Coordinates of C-alpha atoms and ligand atoms in Angstrom, one line a residue:
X1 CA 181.0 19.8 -34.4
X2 CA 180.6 22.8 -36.7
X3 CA 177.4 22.6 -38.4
X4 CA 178.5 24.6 -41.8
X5 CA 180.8 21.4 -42.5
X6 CA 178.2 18.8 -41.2
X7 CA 175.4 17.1 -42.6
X8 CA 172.0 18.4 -42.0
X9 CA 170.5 15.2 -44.5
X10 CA 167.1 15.0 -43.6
X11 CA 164.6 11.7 -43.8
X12 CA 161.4 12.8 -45.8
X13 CA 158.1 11.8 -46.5
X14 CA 156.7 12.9 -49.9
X15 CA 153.3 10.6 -49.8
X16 CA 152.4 7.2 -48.4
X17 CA 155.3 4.9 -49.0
X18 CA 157.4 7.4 -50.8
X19 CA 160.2 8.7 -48.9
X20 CA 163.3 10.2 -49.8
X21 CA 167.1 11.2 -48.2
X22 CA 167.9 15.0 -48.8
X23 CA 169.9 17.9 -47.5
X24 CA 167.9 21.0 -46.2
X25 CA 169.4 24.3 -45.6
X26 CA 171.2 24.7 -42.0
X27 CA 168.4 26.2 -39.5
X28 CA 169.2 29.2 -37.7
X29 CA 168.6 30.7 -34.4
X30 CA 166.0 33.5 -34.5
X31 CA 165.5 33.8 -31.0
X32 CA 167.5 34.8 -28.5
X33 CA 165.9 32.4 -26.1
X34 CA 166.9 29.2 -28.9
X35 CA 169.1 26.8 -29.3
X36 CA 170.6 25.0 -32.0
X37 CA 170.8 21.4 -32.2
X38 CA 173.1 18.7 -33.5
X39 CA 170.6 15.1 -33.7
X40 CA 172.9 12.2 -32.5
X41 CA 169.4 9.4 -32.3
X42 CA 166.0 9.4 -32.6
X43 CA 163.5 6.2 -32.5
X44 CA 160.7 5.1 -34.2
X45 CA 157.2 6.2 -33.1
X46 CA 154.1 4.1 -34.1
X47 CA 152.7 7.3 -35.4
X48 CA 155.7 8.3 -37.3
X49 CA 155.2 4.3 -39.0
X50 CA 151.4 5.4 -39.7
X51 CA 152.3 9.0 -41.3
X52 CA 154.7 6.6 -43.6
X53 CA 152.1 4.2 -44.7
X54 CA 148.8 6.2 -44.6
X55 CA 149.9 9.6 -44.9
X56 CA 147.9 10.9 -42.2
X57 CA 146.7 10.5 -38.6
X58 CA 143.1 11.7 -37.8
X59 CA 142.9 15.2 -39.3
X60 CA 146.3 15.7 -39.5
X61 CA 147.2 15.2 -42.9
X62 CA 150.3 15.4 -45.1
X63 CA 150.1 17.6 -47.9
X64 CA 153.8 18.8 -48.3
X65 CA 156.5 17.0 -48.3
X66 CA 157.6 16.2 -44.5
X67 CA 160.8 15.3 -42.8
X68 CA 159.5 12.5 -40.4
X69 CA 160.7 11.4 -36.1
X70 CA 160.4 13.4 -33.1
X71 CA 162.1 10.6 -30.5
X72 CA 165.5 12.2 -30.2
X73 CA 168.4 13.2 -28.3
X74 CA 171.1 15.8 -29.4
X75 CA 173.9 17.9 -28.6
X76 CA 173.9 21.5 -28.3
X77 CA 175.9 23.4 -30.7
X78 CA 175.3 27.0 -30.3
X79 CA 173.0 28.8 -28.2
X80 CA 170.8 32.2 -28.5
X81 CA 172.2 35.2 -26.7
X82 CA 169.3 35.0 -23.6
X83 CA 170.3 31.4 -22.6
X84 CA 171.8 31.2 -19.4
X85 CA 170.9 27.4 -18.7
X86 CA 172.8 25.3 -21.8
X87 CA 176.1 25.6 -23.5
X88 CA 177.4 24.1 -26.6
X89 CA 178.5 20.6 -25.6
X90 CA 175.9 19.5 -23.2
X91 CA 173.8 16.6 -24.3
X92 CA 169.9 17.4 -24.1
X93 CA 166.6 14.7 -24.4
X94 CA 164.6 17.1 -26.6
X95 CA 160.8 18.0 -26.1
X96 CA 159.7 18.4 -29.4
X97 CA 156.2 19.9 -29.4
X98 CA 156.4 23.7 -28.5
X99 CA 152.7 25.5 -27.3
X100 CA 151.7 28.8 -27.6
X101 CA 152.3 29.9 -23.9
X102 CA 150.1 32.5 -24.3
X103 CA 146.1 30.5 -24.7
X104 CA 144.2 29.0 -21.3
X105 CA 144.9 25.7 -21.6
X106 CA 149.1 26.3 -21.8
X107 CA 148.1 29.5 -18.8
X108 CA 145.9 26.8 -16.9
X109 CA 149.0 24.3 -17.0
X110 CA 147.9 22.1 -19.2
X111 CA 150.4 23.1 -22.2
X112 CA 150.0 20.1 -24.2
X113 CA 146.5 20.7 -25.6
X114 CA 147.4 24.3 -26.6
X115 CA 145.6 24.5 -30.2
X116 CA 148.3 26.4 -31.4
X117 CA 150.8 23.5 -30.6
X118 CA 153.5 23.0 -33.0
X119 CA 155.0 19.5 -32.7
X120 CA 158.0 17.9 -34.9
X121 CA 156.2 15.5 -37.4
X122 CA 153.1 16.7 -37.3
X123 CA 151.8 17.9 -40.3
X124 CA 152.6 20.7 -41.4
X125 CA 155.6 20.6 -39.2
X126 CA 158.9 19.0 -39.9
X127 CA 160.1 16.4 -37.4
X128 CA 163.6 15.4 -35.9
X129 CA 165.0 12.8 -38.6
X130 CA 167.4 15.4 -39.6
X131 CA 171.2 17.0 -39.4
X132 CA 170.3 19.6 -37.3
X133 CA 167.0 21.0 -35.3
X134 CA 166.2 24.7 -33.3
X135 CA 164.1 24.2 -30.4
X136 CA 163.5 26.8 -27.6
X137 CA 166.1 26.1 -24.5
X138 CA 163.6 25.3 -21.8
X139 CA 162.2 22.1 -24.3
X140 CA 165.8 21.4 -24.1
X141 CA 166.3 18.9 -21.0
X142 CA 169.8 18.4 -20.1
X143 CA 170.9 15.1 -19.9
X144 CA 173.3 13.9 -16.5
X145 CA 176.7 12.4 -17.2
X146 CA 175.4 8.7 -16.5
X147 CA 172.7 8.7 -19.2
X148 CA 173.4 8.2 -22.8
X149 CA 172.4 9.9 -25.5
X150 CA 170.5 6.7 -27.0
X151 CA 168.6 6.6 -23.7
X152 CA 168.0 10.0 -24.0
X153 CA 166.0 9.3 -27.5
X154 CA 163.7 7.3 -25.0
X155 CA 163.1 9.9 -22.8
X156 CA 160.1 10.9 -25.2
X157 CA 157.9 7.9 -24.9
X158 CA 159.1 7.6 -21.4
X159 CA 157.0 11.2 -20.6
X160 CA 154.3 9.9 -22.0
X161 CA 153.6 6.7 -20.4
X162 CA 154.6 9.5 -17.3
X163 CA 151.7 11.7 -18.1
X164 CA 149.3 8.8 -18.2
X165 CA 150.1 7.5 -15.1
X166 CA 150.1 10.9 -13.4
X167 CA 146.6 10.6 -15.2
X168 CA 145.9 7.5 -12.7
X169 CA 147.1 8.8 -9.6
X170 CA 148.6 5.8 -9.0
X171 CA 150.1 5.3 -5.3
X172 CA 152.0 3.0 -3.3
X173 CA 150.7 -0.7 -2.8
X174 CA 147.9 -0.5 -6.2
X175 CA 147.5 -2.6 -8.2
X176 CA 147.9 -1.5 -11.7
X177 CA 146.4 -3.4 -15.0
X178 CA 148.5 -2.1 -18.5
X179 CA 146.7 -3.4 -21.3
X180 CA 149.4 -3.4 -24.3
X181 CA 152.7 -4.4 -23.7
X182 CA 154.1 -2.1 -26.6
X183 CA 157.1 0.4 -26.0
X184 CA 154.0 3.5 -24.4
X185 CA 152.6 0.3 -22.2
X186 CA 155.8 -1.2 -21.3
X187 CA 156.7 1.9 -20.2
X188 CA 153.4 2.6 -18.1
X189 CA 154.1 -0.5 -16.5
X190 CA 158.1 0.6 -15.3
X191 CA 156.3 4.2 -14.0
X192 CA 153.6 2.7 -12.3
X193 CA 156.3 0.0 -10.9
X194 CA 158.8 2.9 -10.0
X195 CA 155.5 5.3 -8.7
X196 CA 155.1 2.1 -5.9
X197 CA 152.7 0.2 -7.4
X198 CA 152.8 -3.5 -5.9
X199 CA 151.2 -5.4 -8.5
X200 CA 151.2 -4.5 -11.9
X201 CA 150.0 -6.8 -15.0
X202 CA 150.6 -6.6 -18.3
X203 CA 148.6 -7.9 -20.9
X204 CA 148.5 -8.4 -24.8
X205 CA 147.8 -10.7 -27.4
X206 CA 151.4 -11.6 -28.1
X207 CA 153.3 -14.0 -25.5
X208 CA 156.5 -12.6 -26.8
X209 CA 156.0 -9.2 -26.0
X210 CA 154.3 -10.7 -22.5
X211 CA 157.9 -12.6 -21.7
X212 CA 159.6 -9.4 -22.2
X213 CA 157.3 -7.5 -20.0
X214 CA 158.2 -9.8 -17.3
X215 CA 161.6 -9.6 -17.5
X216 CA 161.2 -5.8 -17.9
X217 CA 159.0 -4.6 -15.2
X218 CA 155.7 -6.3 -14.8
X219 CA 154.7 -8.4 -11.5
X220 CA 152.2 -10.5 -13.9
X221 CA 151.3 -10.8 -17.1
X222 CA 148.1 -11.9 -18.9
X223 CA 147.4 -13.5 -22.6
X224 CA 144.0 -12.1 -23.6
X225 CA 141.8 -14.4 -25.0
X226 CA 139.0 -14.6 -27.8
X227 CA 136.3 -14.7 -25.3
X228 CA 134.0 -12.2 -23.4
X229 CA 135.6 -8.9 -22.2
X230 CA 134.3 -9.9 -18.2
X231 CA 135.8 -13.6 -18.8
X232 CA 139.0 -12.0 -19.7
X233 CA 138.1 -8.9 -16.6
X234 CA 137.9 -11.8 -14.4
X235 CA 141.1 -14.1 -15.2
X236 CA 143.0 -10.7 -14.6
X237 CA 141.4 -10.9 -11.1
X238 CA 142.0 -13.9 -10.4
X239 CA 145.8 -13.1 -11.0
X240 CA 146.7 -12.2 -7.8
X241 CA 145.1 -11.6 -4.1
X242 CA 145.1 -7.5 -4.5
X243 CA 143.5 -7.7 -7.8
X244 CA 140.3 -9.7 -6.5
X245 CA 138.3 -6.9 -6.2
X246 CA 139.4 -5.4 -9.0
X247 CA 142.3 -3.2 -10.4
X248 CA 143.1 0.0 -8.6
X249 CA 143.9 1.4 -12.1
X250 CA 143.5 0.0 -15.2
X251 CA 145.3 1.4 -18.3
X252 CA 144.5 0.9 -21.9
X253 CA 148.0 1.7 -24.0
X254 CA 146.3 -0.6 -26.7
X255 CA 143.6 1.9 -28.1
X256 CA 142.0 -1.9 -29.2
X257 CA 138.2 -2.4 -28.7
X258 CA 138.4 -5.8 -27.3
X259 CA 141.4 -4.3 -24.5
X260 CA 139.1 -1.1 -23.2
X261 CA 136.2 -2.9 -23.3
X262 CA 138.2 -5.5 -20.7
X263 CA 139.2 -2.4 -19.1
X264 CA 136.1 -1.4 -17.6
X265 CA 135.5 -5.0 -16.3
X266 CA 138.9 -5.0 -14.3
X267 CA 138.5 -1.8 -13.0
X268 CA 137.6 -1.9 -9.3
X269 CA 134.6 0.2 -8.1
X270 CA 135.9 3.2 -7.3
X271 CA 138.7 2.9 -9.1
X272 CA 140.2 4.5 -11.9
X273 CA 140.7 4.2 -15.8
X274 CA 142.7 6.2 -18.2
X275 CA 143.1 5.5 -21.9
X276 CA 146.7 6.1 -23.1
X277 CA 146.4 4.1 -26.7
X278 CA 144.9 5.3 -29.9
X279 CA 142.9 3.0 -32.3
X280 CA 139.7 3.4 -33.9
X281 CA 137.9 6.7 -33.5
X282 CA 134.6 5.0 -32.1
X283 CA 134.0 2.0 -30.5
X284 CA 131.6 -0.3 -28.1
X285 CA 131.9 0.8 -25.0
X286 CA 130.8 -0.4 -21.6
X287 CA 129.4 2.2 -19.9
X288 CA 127.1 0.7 -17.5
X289 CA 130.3 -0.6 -15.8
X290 CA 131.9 2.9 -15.7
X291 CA 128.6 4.3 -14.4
X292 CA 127.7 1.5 -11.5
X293 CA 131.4 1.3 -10.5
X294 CA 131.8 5.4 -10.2
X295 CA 134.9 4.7 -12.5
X296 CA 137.0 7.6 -12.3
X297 CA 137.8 7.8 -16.6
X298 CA 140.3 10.2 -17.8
X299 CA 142.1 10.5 -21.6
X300 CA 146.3 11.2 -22.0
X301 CA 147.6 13.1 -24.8
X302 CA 151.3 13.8 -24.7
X303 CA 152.6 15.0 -21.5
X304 CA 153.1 18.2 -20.1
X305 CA 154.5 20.2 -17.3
X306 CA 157.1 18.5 -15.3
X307 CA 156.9 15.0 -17.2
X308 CA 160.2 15.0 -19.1
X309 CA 161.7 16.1 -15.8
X310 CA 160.6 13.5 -14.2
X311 CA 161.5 10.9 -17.5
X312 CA 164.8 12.4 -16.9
X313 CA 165.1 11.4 -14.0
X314 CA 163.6 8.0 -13.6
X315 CA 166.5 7.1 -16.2
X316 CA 169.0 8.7 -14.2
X317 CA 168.1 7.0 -11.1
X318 CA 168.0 3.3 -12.7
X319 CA 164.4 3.3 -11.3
X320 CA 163.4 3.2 -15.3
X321 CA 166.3 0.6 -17.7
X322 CA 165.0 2.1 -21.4
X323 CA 168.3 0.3 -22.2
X324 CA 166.5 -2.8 -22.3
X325 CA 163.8 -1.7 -24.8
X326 CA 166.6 -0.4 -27.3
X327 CA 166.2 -3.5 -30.0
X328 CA 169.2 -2.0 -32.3
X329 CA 170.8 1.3 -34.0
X330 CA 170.7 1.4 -37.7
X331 CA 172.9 4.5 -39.5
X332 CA 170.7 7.5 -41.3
X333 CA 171.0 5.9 -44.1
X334 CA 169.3 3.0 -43.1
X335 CA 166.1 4.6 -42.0
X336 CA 163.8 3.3 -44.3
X337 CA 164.4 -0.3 -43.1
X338 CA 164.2 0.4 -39.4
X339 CA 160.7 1.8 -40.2
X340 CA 160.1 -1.6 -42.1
X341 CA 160.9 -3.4 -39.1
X342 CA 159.0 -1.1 -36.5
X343 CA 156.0 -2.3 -39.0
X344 CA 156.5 -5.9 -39.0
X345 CA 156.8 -5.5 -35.1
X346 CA 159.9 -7.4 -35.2
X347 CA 161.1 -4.7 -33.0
X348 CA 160.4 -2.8 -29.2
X349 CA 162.1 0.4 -30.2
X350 CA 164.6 1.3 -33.0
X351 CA 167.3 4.1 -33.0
X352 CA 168.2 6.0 -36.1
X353 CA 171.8 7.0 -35.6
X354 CA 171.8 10.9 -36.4
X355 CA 173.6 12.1 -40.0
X356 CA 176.9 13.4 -38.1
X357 CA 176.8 10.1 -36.1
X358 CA 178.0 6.8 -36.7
X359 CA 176.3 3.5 -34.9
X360 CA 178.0 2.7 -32.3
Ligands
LIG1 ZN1 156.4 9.0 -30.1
LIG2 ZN1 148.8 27.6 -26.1

């Protein structure tokens, strides 16, 4: 594709609500060590669906105009002069937050709470929804022949429900509690399934998104009820023989109250807890369970170091179908309405078909 006759249309957001279709200059390499990217699909985020209806998440607010996604996979179309590892052609998943390298958390490891991170469609900085996008080559991963490009797209929420459950630990023969059965939980459940978990439960609110989980991945799955977070904590234990004691690992992908607060109740003693989801800032919280039980509790933001390798490759190997979560493609032009869909939750994931690429 040569990029000076292609499209590099762009999906914008102005203010809440307010969104807008618009060509933006061609980017160009500036470092040797960059490469320049054609987008062929990108999917909906939940936060990408809150930035287009609140205008901000947290303290990251939009002030300028910003060009929205950061789910995508592309194809390389020219490369800086230091890159050795990619040539134009190859199809890449794309990381698309790029740290600092240089500060003590990215030094310790731990790149993805750099400070200084920059990440696609977080404010101030433009996200993926466009023609064409420059991202250093290493946050480039390189997609085998057997995986598509619209699998690639779900390589991103794929590393993160891998950083969380390298957050757990989790080991052959646990048993594994996902409370949320949205794409980030679904996808906890398939990692903790593929990392040799022997029972894993989903749970939600919805018993459509609970069928699906079944047929996806999960060993059980578990309607929450309106009553008392250890009535619900002790259903879930009654599910099967290895959760009588208690869950190995319990993970919240909900971020609601009602789900973490369940959580700490499932959790075995010993055992541990990681919260994946985001909801309200501040909430009830049981901590006299977390204390008495030694609860091991740890947060996940993103992923870092190694975990879109290892997305990669859990798609590769079959041990992870994101085929199945992929509800339809729409074309560019039709962005607006995929995003009202990934609102009214009539959707698991959503793929925006790139400007230079047609739906298949
Ligand atoms: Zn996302
Ligand atoms: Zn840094």
């Amino acid at each position: 594709m040569d990029p000076k006759t292609a499209s590099n249309l762009s999906f914008i957001l102005n203010k809440p609500h307010d969104v807008e279709f618009k060509s933006r200059d061609l980017p160009t390499l500036s470092d040797p060590h960059d490469v320049l990217v054609a987008i062929n699909y990108t999917g909906i985020c939940g936060s990408d669906v809150h930035y287009w209806t609140h205008g901000a998440i947290g303290h990251y607010v939009v002030k300028e105009p910003m060009v929205l996604g950061h789910e995508s996979a592309g194809t390389i179309v020219e490369v800086g002069s230091a890159v050795t590892t990619l040539r134009p052609g190859d199809r890449v998943a794309l990381e698309p937050g790029y740290p600092c390298r240089r500060c003590g958390p990215c030094l310790s490891g731990k790149y993805n709470l750099c400070p200084e991170m920059r990440f696609a469609a977080t404010p101030p900085y433009h996200g993926t929804l466009t023609g064409f996008w420059v991202s250093p080559a290493d946050f480039c991963y390189k997609l085998p022949e057997s995986v598509t490009l619209q699998e690639g797209a779900l390589v991103e929420p794929l590393a993160v429900a891998v950083h969380i459950v390298r957050q757990a630990v989790v080991t052959p023969g646990q048993s594994v509690v996902v409370m949320g059965a949205g794409p980030v939980g679904l996808l906890c459940a398939a990692v903790a399934r593929a990392f040799g978990a022997s029972t894993v439960v989903s749970v939600d609110i919805v018993e459509s998104k609970l069928a699906f989980a079944k047929s996806f991945c999960s060993t059980h799955t578990y309607s929450s009820q309106r009553i008392p977070a250890p009535e619900n904590a002790s259903n879930i234990r009654a599910l099967a023989p290895n959760l009588a004691g208690g869950a190995d690992v319990v993970i919240d992908a909900s971020g609601a109250e009602p789900s973490i607060q369940t959580s700490l109740h499932v959790v075995r003693t010993g055992g541990t807890y990681v919260q994946g989801g985001m909801g309200r800032d501040e909430i009830t919280f049981p901590i006299m369970a977390m204390c008495l039980k030694e609860v091991t509790a740890k947060g996940s933001f993103r992923y870092g170091s190694g975990d879109y390798k290892l997305a990669v490759e859990l798609v590769a190997s079959g041990r992870v179908d994101v085929r199945k979560l992929i509800s339809g493609v729409v074309d560019f032009e039709d962005a607006e309405q995929a995003f009202e869909k990934v609102k009214e939750g009539e959707v698991i994931k959503i793929l925006i078909a790139g400007p230079n690429e047609k739906k298949e």
